[in-house]
Short mmCIF file of C-alpha atoms in Angstrom, two decimals:
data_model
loop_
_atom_site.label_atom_id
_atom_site.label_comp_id
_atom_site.label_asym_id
_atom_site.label_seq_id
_atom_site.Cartn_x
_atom_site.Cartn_y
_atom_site.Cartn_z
CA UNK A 1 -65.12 32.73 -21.82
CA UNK A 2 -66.04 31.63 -18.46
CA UNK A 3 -65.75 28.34 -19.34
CA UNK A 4 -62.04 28.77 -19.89
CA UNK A 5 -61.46 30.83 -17.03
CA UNK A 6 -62.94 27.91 -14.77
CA UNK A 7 -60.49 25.52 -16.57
CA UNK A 8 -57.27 27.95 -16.09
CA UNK A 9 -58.41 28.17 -12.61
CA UNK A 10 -58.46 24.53 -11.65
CA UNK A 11 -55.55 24.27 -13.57
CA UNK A 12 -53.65 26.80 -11.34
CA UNK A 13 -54.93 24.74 -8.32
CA UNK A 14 -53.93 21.52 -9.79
CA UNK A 15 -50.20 23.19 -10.16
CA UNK A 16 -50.33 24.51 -6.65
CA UNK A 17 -51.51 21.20 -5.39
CA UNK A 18 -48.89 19.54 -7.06
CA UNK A 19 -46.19 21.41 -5.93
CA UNK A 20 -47.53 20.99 -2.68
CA UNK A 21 -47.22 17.44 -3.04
CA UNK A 22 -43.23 17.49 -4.70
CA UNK A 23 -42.05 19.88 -1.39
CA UNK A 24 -44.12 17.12 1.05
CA UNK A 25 -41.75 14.89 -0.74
CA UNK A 26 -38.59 16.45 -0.43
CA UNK A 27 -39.28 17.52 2.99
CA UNK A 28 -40.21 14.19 3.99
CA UNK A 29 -37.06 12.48 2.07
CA UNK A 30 -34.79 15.39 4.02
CA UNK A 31 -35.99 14.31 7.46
CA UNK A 32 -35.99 10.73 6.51
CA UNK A 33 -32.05 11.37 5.61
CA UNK A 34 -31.88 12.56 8.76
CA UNK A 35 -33.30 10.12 10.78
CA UNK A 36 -31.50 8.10 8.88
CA UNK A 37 -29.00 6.35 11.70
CA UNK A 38 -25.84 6.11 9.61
CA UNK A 39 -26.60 9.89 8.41
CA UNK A 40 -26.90 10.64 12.17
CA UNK A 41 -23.64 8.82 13.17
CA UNK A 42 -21.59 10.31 10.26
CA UNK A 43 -23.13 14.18 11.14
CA UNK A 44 -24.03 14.11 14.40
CA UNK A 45 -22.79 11.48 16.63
CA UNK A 46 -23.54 13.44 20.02
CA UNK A 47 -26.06 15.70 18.78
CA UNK A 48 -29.92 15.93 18.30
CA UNK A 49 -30.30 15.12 14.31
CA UNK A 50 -33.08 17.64 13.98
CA UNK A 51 -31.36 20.56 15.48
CA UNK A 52 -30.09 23.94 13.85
CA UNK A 53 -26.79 22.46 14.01
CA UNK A 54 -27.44 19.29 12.25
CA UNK A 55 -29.60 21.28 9.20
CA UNK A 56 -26.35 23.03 8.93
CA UNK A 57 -23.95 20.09 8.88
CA UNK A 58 -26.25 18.49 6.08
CA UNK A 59 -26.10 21.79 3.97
CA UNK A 60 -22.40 21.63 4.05
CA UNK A 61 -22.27 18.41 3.53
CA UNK A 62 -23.48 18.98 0.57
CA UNK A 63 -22.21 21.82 -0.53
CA UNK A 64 -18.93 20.11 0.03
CA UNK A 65 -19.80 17.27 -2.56
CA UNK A 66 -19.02 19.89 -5.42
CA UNK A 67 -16.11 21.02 -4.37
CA UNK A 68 -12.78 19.18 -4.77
CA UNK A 69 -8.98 20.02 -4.91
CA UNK A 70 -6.86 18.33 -7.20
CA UNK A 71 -2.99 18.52 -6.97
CA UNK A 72 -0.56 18.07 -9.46
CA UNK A 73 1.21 15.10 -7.80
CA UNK A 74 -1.05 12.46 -5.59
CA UNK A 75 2.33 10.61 -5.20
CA UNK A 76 5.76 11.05 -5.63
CA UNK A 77 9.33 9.56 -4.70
CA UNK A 78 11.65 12.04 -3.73
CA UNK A 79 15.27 11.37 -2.63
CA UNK A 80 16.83 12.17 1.11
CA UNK A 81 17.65 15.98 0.96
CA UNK A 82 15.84 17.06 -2.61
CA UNK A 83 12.21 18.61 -2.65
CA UNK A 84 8.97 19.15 -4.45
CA UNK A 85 6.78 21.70 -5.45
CA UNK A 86 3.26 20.92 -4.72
CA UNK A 87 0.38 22.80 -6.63
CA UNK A 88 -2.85 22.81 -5.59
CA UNK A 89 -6.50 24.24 -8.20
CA UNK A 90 -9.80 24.41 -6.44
CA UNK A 91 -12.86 23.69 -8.63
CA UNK A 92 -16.30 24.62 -7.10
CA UNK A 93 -19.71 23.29 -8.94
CA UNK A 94 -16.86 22.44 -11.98
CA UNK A 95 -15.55 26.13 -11.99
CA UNK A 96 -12.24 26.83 -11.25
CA UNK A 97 -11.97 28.96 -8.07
CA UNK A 98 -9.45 31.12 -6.81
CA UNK A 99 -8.76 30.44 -2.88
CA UNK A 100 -5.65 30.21 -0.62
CA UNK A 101 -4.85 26.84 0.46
CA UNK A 102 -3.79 25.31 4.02
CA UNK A 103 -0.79 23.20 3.77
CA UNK A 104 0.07 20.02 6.32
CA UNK A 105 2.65 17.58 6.54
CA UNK A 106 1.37 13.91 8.44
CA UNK A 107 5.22 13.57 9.39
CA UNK A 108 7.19 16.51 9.57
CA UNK A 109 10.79 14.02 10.34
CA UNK A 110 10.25 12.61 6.85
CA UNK A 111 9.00 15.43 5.43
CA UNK A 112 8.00 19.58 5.83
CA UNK A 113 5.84 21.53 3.67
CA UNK A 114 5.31 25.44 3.76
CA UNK A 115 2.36 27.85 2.89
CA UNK A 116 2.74 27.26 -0.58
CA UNK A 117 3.13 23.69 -1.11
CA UNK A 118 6.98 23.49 -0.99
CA UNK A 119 8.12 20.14 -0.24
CA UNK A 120 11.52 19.10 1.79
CA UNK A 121 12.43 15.93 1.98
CA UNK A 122 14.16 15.40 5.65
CA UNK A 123 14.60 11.37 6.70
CA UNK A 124 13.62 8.22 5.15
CA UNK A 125 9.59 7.19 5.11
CA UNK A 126 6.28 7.82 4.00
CA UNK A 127 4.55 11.23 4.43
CA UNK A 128 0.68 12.32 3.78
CA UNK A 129 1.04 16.14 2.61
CA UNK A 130 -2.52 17.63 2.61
CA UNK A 131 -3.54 20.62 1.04
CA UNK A 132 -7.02 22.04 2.46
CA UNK A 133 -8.94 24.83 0.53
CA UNK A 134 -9.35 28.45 2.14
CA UNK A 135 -13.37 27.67 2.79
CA UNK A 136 -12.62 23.81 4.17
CA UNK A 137 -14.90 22.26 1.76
CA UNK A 138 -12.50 20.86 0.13
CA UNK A 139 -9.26 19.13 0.61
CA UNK A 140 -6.28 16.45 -1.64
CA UNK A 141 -3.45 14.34 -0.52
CA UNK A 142 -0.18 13.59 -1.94
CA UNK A 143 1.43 10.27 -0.69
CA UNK A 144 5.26 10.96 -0.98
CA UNK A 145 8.04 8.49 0.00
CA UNK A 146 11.56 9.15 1.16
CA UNK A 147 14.71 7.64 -0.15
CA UNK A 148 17.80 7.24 0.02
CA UNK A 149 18.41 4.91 -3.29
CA UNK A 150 20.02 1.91 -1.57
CA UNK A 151 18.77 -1.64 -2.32
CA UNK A 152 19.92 -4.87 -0.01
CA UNK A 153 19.57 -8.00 -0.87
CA UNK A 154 20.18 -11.09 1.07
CA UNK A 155 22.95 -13.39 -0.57
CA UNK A 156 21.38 -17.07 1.34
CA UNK A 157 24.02 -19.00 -0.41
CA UNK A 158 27.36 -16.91 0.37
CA UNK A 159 25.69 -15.84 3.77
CA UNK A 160 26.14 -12.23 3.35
CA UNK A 161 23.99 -9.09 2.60
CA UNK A 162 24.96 -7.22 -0.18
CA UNK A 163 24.44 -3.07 -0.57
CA UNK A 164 23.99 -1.24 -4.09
CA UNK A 165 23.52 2.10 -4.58
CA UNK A 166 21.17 3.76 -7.42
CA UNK A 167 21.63 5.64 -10.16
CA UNK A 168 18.99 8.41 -10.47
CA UNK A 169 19.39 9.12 -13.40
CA UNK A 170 20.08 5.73 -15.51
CA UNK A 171 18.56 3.56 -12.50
CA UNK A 172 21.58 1.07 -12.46
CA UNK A 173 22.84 0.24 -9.19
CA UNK A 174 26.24 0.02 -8.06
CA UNK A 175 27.40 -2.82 -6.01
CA UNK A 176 28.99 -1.86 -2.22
CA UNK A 177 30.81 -3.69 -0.41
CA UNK A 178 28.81 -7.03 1.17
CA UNK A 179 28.72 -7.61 4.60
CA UNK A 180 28.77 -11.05 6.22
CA UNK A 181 26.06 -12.25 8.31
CA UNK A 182 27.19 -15.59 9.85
CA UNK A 183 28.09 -19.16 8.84
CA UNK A 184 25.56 -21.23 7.24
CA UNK A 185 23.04 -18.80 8.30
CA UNK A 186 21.59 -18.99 4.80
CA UNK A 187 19.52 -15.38 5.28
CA UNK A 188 16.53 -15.27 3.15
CA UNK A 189 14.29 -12.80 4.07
CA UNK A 190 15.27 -8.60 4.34
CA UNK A 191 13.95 -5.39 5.77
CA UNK A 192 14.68 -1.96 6.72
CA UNK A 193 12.68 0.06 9.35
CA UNK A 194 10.63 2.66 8.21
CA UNK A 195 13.40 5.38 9.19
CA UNK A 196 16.06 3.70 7.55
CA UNK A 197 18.41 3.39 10.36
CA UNK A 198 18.15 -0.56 11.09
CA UNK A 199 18.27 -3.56 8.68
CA UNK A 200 16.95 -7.40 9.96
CA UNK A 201 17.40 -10.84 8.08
CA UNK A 202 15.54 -14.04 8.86
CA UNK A 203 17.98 -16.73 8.68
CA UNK A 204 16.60 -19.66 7.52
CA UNK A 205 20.13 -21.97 8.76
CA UNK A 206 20.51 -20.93 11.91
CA UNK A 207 17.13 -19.99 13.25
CA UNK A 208 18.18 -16.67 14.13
CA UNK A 209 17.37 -12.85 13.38
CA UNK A 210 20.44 -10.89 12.49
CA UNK A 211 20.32 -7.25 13.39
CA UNK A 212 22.28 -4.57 11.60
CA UNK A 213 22.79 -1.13 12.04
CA UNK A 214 22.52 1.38 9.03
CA UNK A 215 25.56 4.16 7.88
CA UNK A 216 23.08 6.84 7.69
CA UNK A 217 25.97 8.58 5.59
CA UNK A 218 27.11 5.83 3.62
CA UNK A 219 24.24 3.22 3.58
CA UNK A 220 26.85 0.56 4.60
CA UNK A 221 25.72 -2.34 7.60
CA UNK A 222 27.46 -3.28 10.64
CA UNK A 223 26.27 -5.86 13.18
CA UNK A 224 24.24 -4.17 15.85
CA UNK A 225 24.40 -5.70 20.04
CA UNK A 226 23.43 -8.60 19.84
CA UNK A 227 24.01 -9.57 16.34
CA UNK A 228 21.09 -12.31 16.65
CA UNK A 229 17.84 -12.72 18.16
CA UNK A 230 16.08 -16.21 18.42
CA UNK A 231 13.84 -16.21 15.16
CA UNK A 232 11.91 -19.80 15.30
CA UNK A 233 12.75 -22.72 13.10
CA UNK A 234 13.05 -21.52 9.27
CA UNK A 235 12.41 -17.90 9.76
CA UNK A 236 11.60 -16.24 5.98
CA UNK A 237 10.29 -13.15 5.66
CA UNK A 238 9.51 -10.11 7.78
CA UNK A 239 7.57 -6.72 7.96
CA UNK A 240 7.53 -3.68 10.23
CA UNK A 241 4.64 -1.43 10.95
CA UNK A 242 4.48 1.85 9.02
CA UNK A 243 5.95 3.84 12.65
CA UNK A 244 8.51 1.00 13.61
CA UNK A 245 7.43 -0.24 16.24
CA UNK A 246 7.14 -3.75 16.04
CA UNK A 247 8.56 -6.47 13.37
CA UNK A 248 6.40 -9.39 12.42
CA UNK A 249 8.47 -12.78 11.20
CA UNK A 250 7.01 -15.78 9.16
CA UNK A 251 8.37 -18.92 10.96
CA UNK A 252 8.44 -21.10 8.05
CA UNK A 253 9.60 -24.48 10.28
CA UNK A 254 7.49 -23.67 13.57
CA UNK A 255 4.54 -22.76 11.24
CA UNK A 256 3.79 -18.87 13.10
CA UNK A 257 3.95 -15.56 13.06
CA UNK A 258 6.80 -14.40 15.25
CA UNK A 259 6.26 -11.19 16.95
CA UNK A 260 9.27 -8.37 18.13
CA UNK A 261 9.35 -4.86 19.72
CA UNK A 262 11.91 -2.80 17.96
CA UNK A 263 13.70 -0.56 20.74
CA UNK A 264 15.40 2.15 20.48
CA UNK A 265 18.30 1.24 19.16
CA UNK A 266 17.16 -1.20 16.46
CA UNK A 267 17.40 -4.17 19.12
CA UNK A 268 14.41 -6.62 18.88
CA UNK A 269 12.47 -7.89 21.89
CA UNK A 270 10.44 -11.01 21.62
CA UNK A 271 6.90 -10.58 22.64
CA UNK A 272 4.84 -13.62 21.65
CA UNK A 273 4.13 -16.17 19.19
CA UNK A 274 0.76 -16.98 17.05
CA UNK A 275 0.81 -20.24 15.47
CA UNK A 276 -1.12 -20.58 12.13
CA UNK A 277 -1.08 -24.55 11.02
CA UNK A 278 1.08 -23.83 7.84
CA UNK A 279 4.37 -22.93 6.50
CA UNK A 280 3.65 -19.84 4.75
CA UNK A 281 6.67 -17.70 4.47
CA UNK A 282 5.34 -14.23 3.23
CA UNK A 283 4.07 -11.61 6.10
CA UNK A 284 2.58 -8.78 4.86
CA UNK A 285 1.23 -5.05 6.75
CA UNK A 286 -1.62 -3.39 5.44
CA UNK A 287 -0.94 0.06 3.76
CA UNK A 288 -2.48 1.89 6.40
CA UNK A 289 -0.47 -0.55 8.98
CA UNK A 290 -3.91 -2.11 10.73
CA UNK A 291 -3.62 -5.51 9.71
CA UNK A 292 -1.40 -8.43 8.86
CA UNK A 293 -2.45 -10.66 6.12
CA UNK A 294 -1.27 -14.35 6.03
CA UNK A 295 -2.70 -17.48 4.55
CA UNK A 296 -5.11 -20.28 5.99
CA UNK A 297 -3.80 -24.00 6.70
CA UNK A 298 -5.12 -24.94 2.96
CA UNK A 299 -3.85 -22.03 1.76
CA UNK A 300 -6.79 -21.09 -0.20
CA UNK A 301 -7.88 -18.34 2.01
CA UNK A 302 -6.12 -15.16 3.48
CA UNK A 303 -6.47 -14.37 7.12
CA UNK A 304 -6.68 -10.22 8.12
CA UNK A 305 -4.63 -9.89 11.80
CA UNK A 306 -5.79 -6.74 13.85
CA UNK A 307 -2.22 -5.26 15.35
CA UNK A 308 -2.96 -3.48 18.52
CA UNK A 309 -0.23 -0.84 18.94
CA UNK A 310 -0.43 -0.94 22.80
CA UNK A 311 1.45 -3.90 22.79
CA UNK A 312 2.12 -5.73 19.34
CA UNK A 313 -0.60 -8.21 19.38
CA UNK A 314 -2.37 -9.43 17.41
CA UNK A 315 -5.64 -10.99 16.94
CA UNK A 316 -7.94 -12.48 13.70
CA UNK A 317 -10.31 -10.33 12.14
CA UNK A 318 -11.52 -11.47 9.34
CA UNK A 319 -10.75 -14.28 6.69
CA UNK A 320 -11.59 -13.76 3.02
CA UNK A 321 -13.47 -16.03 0.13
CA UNK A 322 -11.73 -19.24 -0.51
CA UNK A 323 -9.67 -19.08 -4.24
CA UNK A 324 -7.39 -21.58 -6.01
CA UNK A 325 -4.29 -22.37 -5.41
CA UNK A 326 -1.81 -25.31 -5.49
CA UNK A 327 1.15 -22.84 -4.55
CA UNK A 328 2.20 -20.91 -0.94
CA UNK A 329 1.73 -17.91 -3.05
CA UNK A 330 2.09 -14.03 -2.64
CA UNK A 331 0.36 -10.99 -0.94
CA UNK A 332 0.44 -7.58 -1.93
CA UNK A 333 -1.70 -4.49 -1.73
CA UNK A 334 -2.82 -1.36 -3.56
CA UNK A 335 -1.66 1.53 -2.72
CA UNK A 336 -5.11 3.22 -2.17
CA UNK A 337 -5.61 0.02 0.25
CA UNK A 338 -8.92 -1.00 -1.16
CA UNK A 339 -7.83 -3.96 -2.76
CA UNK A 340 -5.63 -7.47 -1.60
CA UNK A 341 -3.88 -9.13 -4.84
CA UNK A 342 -3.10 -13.15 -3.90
CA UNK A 343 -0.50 -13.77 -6.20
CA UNK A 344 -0.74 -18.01 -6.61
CA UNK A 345 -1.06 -21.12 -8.77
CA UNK A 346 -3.17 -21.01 -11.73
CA UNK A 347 -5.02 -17.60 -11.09
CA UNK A 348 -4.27 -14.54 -9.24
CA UNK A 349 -6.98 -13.62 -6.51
CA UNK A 350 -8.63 -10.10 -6.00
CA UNK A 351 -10.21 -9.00 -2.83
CA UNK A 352 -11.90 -5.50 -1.77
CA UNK A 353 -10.48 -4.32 1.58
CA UNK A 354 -12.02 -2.43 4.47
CA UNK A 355 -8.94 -0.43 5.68
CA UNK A 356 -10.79 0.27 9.36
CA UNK A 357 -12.41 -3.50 9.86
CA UNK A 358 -9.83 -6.09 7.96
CA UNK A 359 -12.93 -7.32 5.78
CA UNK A 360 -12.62 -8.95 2.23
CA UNK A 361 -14.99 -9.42 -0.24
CA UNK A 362 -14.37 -11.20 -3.94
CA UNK A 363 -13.51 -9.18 -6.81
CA UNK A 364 -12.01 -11.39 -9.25
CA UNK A 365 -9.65 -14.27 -10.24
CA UNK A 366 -7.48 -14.14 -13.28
CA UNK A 367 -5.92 -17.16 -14.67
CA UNK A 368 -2.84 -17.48 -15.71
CA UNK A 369 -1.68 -21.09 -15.88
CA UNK A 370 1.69 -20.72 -14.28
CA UNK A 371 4.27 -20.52 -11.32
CA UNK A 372 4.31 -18.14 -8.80
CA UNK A 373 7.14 -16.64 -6.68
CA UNK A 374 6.49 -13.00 -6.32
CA UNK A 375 4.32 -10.06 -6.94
CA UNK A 376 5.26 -6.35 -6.87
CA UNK A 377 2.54 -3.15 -7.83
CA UNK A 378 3.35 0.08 -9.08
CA UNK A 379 3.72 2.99 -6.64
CA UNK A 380 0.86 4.56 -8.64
CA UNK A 381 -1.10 1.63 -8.32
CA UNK A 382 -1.45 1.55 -12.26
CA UNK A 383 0.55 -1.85 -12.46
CA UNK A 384 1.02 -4.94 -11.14
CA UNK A 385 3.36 -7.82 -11.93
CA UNK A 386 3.76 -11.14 -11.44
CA UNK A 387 7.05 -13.08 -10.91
CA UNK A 388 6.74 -16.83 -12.95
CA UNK A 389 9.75 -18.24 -11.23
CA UNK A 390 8.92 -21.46 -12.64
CA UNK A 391 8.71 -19.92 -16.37
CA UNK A 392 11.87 -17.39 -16.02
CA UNK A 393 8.82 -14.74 -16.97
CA UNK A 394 7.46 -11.52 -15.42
CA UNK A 395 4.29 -10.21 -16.62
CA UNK A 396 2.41 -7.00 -16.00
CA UNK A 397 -0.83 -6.24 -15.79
CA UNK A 398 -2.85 -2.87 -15.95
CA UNK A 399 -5.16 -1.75 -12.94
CA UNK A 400 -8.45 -0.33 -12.92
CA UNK A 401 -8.27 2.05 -9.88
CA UNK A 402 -11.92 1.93 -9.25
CA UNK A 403 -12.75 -1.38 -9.31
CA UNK A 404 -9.16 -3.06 -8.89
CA UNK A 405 -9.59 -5.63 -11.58
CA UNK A 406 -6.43 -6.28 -13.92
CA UNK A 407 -6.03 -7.11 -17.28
CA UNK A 408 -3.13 -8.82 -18.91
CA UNK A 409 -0.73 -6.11 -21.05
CA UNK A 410 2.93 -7.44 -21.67
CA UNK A 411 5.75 -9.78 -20.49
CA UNK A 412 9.13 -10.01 -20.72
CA UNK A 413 10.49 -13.80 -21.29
CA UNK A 414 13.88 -15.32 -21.77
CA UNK A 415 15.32 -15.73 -18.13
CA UNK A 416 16.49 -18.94 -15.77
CA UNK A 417 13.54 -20.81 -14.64
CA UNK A 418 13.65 -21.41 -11.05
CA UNK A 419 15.43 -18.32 -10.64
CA UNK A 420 13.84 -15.53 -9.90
CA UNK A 421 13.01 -14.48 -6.32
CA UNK A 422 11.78 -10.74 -5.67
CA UNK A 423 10.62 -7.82 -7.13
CA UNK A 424 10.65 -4.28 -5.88
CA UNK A 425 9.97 -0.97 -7.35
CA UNK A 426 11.93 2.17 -6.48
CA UNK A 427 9.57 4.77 -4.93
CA UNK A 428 9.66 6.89 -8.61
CA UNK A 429 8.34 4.42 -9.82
CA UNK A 430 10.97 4.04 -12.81
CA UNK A 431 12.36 1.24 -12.27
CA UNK A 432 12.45 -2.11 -10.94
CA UNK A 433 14.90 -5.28 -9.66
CA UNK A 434 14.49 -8.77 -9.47
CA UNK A 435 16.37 -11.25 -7.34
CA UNK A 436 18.12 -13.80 -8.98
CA UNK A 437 19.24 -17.35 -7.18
CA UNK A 438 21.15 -18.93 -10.11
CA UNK A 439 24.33 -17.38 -11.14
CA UNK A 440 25.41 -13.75 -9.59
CA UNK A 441 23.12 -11.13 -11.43
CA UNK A 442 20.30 -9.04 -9.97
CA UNK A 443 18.14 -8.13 -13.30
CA UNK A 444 17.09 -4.54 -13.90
CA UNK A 445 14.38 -3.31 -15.65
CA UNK A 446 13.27 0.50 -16.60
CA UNK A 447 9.34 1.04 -16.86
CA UNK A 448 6.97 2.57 -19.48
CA UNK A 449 5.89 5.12 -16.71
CA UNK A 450 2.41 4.80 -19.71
CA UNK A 451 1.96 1.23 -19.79
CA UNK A 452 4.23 -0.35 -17.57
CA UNK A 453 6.29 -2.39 -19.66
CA UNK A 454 9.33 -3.38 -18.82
CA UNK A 455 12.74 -2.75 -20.69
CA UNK A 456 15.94 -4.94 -19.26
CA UNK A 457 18.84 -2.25 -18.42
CA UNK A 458 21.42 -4.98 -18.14
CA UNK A 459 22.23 -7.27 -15.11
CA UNK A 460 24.66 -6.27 -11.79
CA UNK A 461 26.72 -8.66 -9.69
CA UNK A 462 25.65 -7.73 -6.14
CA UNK A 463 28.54 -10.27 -4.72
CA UNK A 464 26.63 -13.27 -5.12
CA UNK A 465 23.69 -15.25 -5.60
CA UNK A 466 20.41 -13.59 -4.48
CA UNK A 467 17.29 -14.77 -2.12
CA UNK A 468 15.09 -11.23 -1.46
CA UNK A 469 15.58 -7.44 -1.67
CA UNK A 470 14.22 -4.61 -0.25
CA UNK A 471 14.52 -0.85 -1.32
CA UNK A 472 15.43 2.24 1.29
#
């Protein structure tokens, strides 16, 4: 008998000693974390790490980590005047948890939202609604856009814009009346401001900007004062930052980006020039309206612009892997943010992308053997599709949110080759149009909202032969 009680006993030590050891562990792995210096910076930038203060902001921390809110729309479309009812469930350690939530609108002139997730659209643009759980642990965002249902469309060969109105219900537009923009002016590229009250071509004739003012009743255009601004040799395409401040042009013939203040009244200002040793023509903002991507000389790599919104600048930050490409190409991004699709000749180019420092890393390069014109990507970030001008084929392409890879899913064939232009996607993400520039007809396409096929719903006549189109 004593035998075994001397064995329990140094048993019972051994225990003790070893759970001695396991807390030494996690105490020392604990004060590691937070002398860990990007620990420190993320929960205490001004304070001492190993104060009261700092335990506490690590204990919420992660407490926080098992609590999430989920809403029943992380993005919607939602036309001028009409609303949305946003619903928000809390789940704490997987559990379902009754709370009350806090509701906030990043934009209250496009959008309002009241204590219980009601939605009101109010003026064309983006809004971030955030719902916030009772305890602050916890909080989900619904990206919403604005619209009015009007598509332009620059008509380069007639020299004219031309207005259509959608159908909500069907999606078929309706074609307005055009409006002209000036003799042999030839506009190609089109944009709207953010607020939907001014509407800018590049003229690639006359080396001129035209500047229109926007019916806020009626959608229709008339020429604002001055009509034109000075736009380089070959102007193409344009962007504006997310708050309208400043335009960006891609001077095709003076090989730069062209930069403008917008004023008040929808006038543009010019403010400098940045010249970039090729004749891209596509300009394209970041989603969270940081950057400006645009290629390299070679075109095989894509440059990140900082835009400093003190004064419009802008000024390199980063410039990604070199890919393939025999082609000018096309940029566009997911709507996340994290990833940059190049759209060129043979393959299609992925990059990851840090929102807050312009950098981009390889993800992955799918071939696809033809030409390239345009790119478009599903407001839900689901799809993407690419515009084989060459072919008279678009094809789309499933997303992996995570990791922002694609794989191939369908096509739809049969059109003019070396016709089609542009692709956009109304903010419902139902349906889509493509620019034509042989014959009259704008092509319009519904979409599997589950795999994102498209379905022609017949052609419109938008006056005229078209170049690019944008979507208010």
């Amino acid at each position: 008998m004593t035998t075994h009680l001397s064995k329990r006993t140094k048993l019972s030590k051994l225990k003790k000693i070893r759970k001695g050891f396991y807390l030494l562990i996690c105490l020392f792995s604990f004060n590691a974390c937070l002398l860990n210096p990007i620990v420190q910076s993320i929960l205490c930038p001004n304070d001492d790490p190993s104060s009261p203060k700092s335990l506490f902001a690590l204990w919420a921390l992660l407490s926080s980590s098992n609590s999430v809110v989920e809403l029943n729309h992380t993005w919607a479309g939602i036309h001028k005047g009409d609303s949305l009812q946003l619903e928000a469930q809390y789940y704490s350690y997987g559990a379902k948890t009754d709370t009350t939530f806090q509701w906030s609108s990043s934009n209250p002139s496009v959008a309002t939202v009241d204590g219980n997730g009601f939605v009101q659209s109010i003026g064309n643009g983006k809004v971030i609604i955030t719902a916030t759980s009772g305890d602050g642990r916890a909080k989900a965002t619904s990206d919403i856009t604005v619209y009015t249902g009007y598509v332009y469309t620059s008509l380069n060969i007639s020299h004219y814009v031309g207005h259509l109105t959608m159908n909500g219900n069907t999606g078929n537009l309706t074609a307005n009346a055009t409006t002209y923009v000036g003799n042999l002016s030839d506009p190609n590229g089109i944009v709207t401001d953010p607020a939907g009250k001014y509407l800018y071509t590049g003229n690639f004739g006359t080396g001129t900007i035209s500047q229109f003012l926007i019916n806020q009743a009626t959608g229709g255009l008339t020429l604002n004062t001055p009509a034109t601004v000075a736009g380089g040799t070959n102007p193409r395409n344009l962007a504006i930052t997310p708050d309208g401040k400043y335009l960006y042009l891609a001077s095709q013939g003076t090989q730069e980006i062209r930069a403008y203040a917008v004023g008040a009244d929808g006038t543009l200002t010019f403010l400098t020039s940045y010249p970039t040793n090729t004749g891209y023509a596509n300009v394209l903002i970041s989603r969270n309206g940081n950057f400006i991507f645009y290629m390299n000389s070679t075109l095989t790599e894509l440059i990140s612009y900082r835009i400093n919104y003190a004064d419009g600048s802008l000024s390199q930050a980063n410039i990604s892997p070199t890919f393939p490409n025999g082609t000018s190409g096309h940029v566009s991004t997911h709507p996340s943010g994290n990833f940059v699709y190049v759209g060129s000749e043979p393959a299609l180019t992925i990059f990851s992308f840090d929102s807050e420092t312009g950098n981009m890393g390889f993800v992955d390069s799918v071939f696809h053997g033809m030409g390239i014109n345009s790119t478009a990507i599903h407001p839900s970030g689901r799809f993407y599709y690419l515009i084989h001008m060459n072919e008279g084929i678009i094809a789309c392409y499933t997303v992996d949110p995570i990791s922002g890879k694609i794989s191939y899913s369908s096509s739809v064939t049969g059109y003019s080759t070396n016709s089609m232009r542009f692709m956009v996607i109304d903010p419902t993400g139902r349906y889509a149009y493509v620019a034509a520039n042989t014959g009259s007809n704008m092509f319009q396409f519904s979409i599997n909202q589950t795999t994102g096929e498209l379905t022609s719903i017949g052609p419109v006549n938008p006056g005229g032969a078209q170049w690019n189109l944008t979507f208010l």
